[in-house]
mmCIF file of C-alpha atoms in Angstrom:
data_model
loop_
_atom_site.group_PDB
_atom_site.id
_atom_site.type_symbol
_atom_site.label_atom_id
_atom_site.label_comp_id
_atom_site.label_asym_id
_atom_site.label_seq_id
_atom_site.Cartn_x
_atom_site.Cartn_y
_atom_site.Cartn_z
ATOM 1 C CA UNK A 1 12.566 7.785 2.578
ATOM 2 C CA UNK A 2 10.053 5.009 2.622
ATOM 3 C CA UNK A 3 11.661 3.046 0.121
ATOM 4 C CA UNK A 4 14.473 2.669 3.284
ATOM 5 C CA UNK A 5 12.324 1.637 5.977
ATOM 6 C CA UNK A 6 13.240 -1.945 6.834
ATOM 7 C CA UNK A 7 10.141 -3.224 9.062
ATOM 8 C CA UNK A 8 10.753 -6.557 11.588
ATOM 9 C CA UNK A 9 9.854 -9.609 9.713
ATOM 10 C CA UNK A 10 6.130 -10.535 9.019
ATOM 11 C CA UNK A 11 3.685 -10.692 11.975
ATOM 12 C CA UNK A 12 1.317 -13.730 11.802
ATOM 13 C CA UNK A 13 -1.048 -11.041 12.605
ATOM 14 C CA UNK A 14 -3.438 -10.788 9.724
ATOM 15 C CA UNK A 15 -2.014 -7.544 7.580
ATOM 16 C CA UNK A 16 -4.097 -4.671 7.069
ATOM 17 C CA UNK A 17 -2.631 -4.343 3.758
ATOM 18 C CA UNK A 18 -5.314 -6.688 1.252
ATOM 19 C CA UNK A 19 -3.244 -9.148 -0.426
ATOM 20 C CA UNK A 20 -2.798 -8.655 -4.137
ATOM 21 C CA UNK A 21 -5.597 -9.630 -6.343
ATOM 22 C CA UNK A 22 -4.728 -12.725 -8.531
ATOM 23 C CA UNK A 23 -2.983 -11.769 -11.831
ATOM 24 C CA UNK A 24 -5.846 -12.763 -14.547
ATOM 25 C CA UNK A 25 -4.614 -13.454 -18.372
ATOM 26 C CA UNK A 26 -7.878 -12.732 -19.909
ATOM 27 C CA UNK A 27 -8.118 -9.510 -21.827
ATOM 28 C CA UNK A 28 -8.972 -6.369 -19.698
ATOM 29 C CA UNK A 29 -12.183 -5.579 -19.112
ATOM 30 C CA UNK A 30 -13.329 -1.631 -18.848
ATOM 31 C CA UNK A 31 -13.440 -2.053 -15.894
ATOM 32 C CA UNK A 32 -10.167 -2.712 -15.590
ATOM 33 C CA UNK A 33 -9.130 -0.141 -17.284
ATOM 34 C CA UNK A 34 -11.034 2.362 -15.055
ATOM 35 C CA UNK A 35 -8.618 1.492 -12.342
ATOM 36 C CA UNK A 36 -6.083 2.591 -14.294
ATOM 37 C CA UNK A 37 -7.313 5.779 -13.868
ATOM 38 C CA UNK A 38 -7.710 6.112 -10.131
ATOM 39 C CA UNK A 39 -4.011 7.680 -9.353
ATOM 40 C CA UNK A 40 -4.273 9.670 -12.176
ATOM 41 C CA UNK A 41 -7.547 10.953 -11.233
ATOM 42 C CA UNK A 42 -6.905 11.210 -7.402
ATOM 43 C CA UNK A 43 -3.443 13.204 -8.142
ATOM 44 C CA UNK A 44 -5.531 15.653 -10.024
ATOM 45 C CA UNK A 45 -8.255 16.203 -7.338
ATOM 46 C CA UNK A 46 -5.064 16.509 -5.098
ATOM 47 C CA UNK A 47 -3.632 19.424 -7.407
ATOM 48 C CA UNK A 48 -6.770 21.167 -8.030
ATOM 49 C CA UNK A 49 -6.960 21.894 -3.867
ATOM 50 C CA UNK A 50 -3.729 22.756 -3.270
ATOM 51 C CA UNK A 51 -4.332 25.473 -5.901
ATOM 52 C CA UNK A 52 -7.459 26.180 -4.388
ATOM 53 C CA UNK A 53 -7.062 26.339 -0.532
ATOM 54 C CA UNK A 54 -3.292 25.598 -0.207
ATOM 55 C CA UNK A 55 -1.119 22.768 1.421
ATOM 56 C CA UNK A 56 -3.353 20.401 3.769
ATOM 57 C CA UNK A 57 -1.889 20.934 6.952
ATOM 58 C CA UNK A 58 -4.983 20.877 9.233
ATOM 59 C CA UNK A 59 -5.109 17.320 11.193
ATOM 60 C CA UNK A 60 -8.615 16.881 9.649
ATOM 61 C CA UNK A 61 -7.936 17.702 6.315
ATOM 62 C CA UNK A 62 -4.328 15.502 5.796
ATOM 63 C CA UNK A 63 -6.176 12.808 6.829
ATOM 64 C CA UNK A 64 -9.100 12.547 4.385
ATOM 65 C CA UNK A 65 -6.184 12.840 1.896
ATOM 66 C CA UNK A 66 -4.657 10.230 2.696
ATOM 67 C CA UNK A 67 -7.443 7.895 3.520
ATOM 68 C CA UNK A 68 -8.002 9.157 -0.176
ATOM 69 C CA UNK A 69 -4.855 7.921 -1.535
ATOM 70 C CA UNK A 70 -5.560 4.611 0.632
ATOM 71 C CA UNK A 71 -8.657 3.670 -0.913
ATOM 72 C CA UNK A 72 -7.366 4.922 -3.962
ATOM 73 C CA UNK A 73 -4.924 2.315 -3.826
ATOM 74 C CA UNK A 74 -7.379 -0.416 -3.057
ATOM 75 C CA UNK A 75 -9.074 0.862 -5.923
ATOM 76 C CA UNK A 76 -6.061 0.635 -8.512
ATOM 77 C CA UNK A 77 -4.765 -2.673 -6.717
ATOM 78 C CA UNK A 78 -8.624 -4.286 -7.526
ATOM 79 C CA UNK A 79 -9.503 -5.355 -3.812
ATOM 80 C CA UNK A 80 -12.927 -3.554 -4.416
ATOM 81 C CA UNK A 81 -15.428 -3.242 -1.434
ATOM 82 C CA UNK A 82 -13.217 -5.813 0.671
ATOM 83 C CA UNK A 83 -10.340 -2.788 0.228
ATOM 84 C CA UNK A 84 -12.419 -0.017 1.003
ATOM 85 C CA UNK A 85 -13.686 -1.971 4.372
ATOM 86 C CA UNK A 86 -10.111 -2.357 5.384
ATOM 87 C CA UNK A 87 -8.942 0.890 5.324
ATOM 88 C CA UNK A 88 -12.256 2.926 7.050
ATOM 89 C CA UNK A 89 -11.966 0.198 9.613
ATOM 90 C CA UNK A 90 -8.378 1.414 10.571
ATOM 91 C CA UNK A 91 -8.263 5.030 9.187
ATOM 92 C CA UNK A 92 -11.710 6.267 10.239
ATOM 93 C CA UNK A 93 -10.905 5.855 14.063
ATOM 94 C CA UNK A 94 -7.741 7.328 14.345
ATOM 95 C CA UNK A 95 -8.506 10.249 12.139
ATOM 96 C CA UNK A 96 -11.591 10.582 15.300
ATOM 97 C CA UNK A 97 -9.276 10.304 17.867
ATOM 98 C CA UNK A 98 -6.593 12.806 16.355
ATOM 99 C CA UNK A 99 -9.285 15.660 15.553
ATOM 100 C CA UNK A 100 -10.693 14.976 18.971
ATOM 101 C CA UNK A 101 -7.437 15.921 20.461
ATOM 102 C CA UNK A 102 -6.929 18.800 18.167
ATOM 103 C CA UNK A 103 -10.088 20.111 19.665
ATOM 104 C CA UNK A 104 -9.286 19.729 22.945
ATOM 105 C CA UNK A 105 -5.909 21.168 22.469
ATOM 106 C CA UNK A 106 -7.941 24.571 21.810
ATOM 107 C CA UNK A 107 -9.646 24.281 24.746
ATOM 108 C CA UNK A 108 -6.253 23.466 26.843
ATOM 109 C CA UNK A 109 -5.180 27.257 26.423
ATOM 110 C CA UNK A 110 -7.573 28.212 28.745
ATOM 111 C CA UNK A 111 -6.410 26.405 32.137
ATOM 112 C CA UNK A 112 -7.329 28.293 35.686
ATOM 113 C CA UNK A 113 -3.371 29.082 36.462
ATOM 114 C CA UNK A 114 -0.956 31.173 34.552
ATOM 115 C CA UNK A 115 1.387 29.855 32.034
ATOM 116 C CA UNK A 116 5.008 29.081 33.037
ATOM 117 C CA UNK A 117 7.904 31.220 31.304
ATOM 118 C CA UNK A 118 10.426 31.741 33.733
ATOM 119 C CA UNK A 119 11.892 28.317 34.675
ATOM 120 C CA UNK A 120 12.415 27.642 30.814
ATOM 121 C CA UNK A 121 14.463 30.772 30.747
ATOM 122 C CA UNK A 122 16.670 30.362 32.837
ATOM 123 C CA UNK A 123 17.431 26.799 32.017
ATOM 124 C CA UNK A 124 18.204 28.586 28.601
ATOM 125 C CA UNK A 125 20.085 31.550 29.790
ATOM 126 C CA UNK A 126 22.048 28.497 31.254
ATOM 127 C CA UNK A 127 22.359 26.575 28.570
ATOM 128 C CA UNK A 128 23.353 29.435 26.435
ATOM 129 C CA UNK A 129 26.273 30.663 28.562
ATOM 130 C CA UNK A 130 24.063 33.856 29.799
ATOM 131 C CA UNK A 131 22.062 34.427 26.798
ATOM 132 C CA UNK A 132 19.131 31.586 25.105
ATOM 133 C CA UNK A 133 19.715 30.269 21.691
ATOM 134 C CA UNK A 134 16.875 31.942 20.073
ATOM 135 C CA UNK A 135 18.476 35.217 20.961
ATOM 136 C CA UNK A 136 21.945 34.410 19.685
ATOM 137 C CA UNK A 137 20.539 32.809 16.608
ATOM 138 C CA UNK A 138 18.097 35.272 15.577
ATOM 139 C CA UNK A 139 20.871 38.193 16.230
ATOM 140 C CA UNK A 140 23.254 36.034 13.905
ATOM 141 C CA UNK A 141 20.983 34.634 11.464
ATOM 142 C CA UNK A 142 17.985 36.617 10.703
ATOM 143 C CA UNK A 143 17.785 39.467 8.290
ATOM 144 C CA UNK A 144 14.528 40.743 8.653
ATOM 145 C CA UNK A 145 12.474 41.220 4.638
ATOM 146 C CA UNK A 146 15.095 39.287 3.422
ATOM 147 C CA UNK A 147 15.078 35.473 4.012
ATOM 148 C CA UNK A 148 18.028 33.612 3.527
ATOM 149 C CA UNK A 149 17.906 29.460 2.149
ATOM 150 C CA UNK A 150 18.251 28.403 5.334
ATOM 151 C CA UNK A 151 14.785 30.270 6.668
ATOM 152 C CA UNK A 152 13.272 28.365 3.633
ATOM 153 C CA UNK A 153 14.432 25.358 4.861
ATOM 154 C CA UNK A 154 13.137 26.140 8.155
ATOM 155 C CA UNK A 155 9.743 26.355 6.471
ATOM 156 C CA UNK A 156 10.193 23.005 5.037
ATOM 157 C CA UNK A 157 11.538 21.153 8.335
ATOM 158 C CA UNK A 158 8.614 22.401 10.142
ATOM 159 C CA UNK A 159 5.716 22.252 8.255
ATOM 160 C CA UNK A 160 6.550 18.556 8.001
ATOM 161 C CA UNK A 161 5.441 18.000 11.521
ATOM 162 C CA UNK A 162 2.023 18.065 10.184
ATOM 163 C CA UNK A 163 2.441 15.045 7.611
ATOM 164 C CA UNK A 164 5.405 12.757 7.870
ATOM 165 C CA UNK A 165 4.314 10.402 10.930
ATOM 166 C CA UNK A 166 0.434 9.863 8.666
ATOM 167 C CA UNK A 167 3.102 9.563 5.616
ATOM 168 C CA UNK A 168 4.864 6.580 7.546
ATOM 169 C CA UNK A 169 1.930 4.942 9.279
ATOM 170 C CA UNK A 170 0.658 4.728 5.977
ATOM 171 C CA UNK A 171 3.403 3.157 4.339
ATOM 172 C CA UNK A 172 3.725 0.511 7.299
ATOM 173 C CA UNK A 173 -0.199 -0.029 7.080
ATOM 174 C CA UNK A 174 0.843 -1.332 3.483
ATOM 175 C CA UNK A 175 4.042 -3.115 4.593
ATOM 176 C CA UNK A 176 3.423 -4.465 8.106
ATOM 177 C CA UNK A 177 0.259 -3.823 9.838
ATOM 178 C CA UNK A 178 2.107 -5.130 13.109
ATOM 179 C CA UNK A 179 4.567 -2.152 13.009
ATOM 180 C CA UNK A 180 1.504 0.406 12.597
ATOM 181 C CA UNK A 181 -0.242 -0.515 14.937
ATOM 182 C CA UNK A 182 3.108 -0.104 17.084
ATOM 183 C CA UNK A 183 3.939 3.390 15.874
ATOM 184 C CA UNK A 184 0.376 4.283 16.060
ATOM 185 C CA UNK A 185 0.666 3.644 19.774
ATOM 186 C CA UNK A 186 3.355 5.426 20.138
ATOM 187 C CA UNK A 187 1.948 8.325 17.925
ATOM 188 C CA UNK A 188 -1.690 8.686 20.095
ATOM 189 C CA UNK A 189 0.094 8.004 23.660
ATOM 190 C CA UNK A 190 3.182 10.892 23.048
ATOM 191 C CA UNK A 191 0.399 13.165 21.809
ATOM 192 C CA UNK A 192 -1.817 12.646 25.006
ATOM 193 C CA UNK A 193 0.631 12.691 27.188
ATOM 194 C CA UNK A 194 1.965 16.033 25.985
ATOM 195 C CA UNK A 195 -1.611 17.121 26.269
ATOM 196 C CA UNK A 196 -2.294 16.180 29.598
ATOM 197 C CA UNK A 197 1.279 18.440 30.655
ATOM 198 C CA UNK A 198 0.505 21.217 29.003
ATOM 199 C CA UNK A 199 -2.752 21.188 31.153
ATOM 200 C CA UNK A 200 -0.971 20.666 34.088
ATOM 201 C CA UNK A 201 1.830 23.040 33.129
ATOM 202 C CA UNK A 202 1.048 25.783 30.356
ATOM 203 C CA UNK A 203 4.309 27.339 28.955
ATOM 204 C CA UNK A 204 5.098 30.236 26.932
ATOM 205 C CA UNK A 205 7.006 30.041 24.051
ATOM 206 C CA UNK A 206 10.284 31.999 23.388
ATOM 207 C CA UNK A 207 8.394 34.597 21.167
ATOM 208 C CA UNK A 208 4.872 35.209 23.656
ATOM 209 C CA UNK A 209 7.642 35.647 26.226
ATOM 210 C CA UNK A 210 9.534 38.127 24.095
ATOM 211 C CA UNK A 211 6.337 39.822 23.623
ATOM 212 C CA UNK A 212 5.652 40.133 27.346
ATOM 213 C CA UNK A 213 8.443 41.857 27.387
ATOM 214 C CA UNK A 214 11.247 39.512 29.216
ATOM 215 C CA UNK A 215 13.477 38.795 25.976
ATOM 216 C CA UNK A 216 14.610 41.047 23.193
ATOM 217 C CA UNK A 217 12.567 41.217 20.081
ATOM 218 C CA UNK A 218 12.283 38.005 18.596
ATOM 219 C CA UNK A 219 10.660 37.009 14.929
ATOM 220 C CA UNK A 220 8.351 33.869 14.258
ATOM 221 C CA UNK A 221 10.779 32.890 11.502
ATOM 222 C CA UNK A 222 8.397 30.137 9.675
ATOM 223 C CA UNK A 223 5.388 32.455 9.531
ATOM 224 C CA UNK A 224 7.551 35.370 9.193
ATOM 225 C CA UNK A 225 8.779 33.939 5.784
ATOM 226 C CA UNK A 226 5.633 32.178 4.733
ATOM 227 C CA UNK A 227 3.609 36.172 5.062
ATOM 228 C CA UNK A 228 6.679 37.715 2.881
ATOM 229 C CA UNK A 229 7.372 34.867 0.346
ATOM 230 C CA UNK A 230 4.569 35.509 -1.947
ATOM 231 C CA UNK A 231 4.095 31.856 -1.996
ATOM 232 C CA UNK A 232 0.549 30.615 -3.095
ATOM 233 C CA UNK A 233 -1.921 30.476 -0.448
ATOM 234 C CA UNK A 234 0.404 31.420 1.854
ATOM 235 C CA UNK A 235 -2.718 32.423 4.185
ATOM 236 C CA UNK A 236 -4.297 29.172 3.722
ATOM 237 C CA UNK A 237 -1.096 27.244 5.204
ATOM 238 C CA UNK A 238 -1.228 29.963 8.200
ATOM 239 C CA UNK A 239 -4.622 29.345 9.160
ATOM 240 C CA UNK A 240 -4.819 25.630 8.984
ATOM 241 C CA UNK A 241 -1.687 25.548 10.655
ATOM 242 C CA UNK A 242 -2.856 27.087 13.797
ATOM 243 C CA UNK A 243 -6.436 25.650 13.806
ATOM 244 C CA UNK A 244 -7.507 25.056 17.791
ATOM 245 C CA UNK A 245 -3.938 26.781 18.558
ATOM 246 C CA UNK A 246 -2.319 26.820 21.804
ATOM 247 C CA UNK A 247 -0.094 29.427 22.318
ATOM 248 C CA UNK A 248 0.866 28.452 26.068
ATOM 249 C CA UNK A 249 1.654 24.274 24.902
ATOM 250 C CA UNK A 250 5.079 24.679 24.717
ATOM 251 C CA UNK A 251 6.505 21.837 27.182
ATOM 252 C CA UNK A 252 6.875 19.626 25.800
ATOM 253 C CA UNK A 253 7.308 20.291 22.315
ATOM 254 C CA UNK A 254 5.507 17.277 20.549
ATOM 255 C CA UNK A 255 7.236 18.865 17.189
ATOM 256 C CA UNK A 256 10.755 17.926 18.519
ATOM 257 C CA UNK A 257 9.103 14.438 20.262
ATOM 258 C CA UNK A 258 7.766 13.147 17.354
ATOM 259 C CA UNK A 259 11.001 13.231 15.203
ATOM 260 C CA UNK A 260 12.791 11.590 18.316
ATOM 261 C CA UNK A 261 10.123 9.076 18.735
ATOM 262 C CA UNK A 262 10.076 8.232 14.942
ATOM 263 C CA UNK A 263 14.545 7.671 15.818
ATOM 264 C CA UNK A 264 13.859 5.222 18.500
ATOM 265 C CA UNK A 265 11.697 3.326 16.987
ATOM 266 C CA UNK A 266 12.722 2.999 13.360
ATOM 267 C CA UNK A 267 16.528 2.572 14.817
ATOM 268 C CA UNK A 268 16.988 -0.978 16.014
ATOM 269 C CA UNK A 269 15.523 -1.978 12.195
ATOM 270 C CA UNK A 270 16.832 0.803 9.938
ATOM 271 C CA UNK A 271 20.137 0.335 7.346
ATOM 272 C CA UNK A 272 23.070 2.682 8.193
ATOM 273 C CA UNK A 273 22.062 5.269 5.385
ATOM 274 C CA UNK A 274 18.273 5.678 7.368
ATOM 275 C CA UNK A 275 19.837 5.918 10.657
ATOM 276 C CA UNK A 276 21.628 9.227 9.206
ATOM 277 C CA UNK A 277 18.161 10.899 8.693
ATOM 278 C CA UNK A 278 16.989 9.814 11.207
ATOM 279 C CA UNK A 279 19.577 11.193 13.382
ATOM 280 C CA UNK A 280 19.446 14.661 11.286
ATOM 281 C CA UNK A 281 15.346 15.515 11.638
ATOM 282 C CA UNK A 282 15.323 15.898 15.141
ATOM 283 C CA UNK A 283 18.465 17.988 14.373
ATOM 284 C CA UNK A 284 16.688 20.175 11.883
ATOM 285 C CA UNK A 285 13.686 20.242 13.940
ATOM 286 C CA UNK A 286 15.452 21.521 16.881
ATOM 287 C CA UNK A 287 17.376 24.058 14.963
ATOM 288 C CA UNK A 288 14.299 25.299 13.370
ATOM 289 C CA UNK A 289 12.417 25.482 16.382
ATOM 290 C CA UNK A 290 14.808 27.497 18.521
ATOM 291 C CA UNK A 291 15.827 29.670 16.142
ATOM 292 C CA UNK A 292 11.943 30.487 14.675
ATOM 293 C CA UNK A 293 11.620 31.567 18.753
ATOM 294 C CA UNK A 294 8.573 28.374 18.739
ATOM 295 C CA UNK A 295 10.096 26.862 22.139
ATOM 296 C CA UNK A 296 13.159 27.277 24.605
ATOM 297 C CA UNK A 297 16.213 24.404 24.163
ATOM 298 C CA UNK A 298 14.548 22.555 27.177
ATOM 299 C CA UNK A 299 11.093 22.306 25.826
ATOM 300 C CA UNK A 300 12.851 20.010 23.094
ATOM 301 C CA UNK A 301 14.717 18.127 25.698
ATOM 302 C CA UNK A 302 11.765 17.212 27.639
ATOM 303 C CA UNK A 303 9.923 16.143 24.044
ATOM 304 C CA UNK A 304 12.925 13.705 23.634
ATOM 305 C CA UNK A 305 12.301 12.602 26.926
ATOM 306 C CA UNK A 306 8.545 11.987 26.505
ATOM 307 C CA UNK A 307 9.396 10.150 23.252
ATOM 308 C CA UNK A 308 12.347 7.795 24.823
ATOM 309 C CA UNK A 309 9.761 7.068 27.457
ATOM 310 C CA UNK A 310 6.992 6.138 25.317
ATOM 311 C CA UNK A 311 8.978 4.153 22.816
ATOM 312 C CA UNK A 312 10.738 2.126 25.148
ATOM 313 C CA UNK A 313 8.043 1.854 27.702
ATOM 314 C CA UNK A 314 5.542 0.319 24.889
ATOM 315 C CA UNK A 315 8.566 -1.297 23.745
ATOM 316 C CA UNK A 316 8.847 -2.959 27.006
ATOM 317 C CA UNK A 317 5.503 -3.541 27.974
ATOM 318 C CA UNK A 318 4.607 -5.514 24.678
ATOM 319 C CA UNK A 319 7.516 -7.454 25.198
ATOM 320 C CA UNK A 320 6.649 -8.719 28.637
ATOM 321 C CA UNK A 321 2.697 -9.738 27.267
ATOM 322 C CA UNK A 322 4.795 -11.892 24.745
ATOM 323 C CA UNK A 323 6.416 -13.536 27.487
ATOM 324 C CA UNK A 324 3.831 -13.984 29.671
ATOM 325 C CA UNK A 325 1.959 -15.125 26.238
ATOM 326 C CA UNK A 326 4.464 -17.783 25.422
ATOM 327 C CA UNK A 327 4.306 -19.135 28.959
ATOM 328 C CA UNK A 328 0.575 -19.641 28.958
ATOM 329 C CA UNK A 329 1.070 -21.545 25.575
ATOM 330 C CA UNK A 330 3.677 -23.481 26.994
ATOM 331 C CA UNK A 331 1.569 -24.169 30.033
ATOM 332 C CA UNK A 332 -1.212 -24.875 27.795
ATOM 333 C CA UNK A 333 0.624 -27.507 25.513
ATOM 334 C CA UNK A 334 1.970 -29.125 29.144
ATOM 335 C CA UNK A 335 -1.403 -30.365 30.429
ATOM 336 C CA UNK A 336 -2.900 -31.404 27.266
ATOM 337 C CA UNK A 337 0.487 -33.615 26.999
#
């Protein structure tokens, strides 16, 4: 997928990415034949803890990896110290700022006021014609001890929540530093702004609700199928993935708003082939979240509507300091004429 990506022409900002060191024709040194080795040896490091502890899904932990893989590059690419300096000096914050919200998130489970449930129900009873999606899907859909491909590929849609927007902003920190720092924006304001709702407004998803008792029995599909597949440190993936859990931040559901947010602002660059998967991960998202009983049909509405508002907000916003930029230039060049 990031071979597609099409970024906006080259910012005059200075890149993040180091420029390429100067091809030399003298022999290699060993030295430079040690950075030959530093995918090779990074890859294996990679392998080795996956065997060990399992996928890196924790916030915490996918981002030392790839600030690994970063430097790693800098390494192989011969930008020495100059590389490494370039990547903590972007990386290190935002990895600060994104386990600082993860922590907080914890603590967000434990507002003064009940959670919300019934509003979201009925908006899906609605929606469904008298009956939520979950319901009908699970009732046509899930055979319980026996997963079918499609519950696999459930697995697979939602687990990449917890990688593909670091995946992207890395690939654009390479490409055009301009466009990461956009997306970053985007990335760190949708994220605190679902925060701050589901402090104002706790939620119960589908399945707690089922639980208490006002829906039929309803399965967590993904960690349903990850317990029973007899995959590899299946544990592993279920505890990292619920490190400083929530279990009442339902509305909005930043794992449908991220998807849409990564559509509207990939869209207005993106060739007609991206644009299709683009279009199908919030798709797949949404059908994986309803149906694994994670949130209610409206709770991804309203993360679509964080994410339109976000992306075309910032959109807007840095489009109006450009103006305002270009007339104080102008206005500038004016009285020194």
């Amino acid at each position: 997928m990031t071979k597609l990506l099409s970024p906006a022409p080259p910012s005059p900002v200075r890149a993040g990415r180091p420029h390429p060191a100067t091809p030399s024709r003298r022999p290699r040194t060993g030295a430079a034949r040690l950075r030959l080795l530093a995918w090779p040896v990074y890859l294996a490091a990679l392998l080795w803890f996956i065997g060990r502890q399992g996928l890196p899904s924790a916030n915490d932990v996918l981002f030392l990896w790839l600030i690994g893989a970063l430097l790693t590059g800098a390494v192989h690419s011969g930008h020495g110290a100059r590389g490494f300096l370039l990547v903590l000096r972007d990386w290190v914050p935002v990895m600060a700022v994104v386990w600082a919200y993860s922590l907080l998130r914890g603590y967000g489970a434990h507002t003064p006021w009940a959670p919300h449930w019934l509003p979201q129900l009925r908006a899906d009873e609605w929606l469904g014609f008298g009956q939520t999606w979950t319901v009908r899907l699970q009732q046509a859909l899930w055979t319980p001890g026996s997963p079918h491909w499609y519950d696999y590929a459930a697995v697979a849609v939602y687990l990449s929540h917890f990688f593909v927007v670091f995946v992207l902003l890395a690939v654009l920190w390479r490409r055009a530093h301009q466009r990461f720092r956009q997306l970053l924006a985007c990335y760190l304001t949708l994220t605190f702004a679902g925060f701050a709702t589901y402090l104002l407004y706790p939620a119960d998803p589908p399945w707690l609700v089922a639980q208490e008792g006002h829906l039929p029995h309803l399965t967590r599909v993904v960690w349903e199928v990850i317990s029973v597949s007899g995959l590899p440190q299946a544990d592993s993936l279920l505890e990292n993935g619920s490190q400083f859990a929530n279990d009442v931040a339902a509305m909005p559901s930043l794992h449908s708003a991220y998807p849409a947010m990564l559509l509207f602002f990939f869209w207005p660059t993106a060739s007609r082939r991206l644009r299709a998967l683009l279009v199908a991960y919030p798709l797949a998202m949404t059908f994986t979240l309803v149906y694994g009983a994670e949130h209610f049909v409206v709770d991804v509405f309203v993360g679509w509507a964080y994410a339109a508002v976000v992306v075309f907000g910032l959109r807007r916003l840095s489009r109006l300091r450009g103006t305002r930029r270009t007339r104080r230039q102008a206005a500038t060049a004016d009285l020194a004429g």
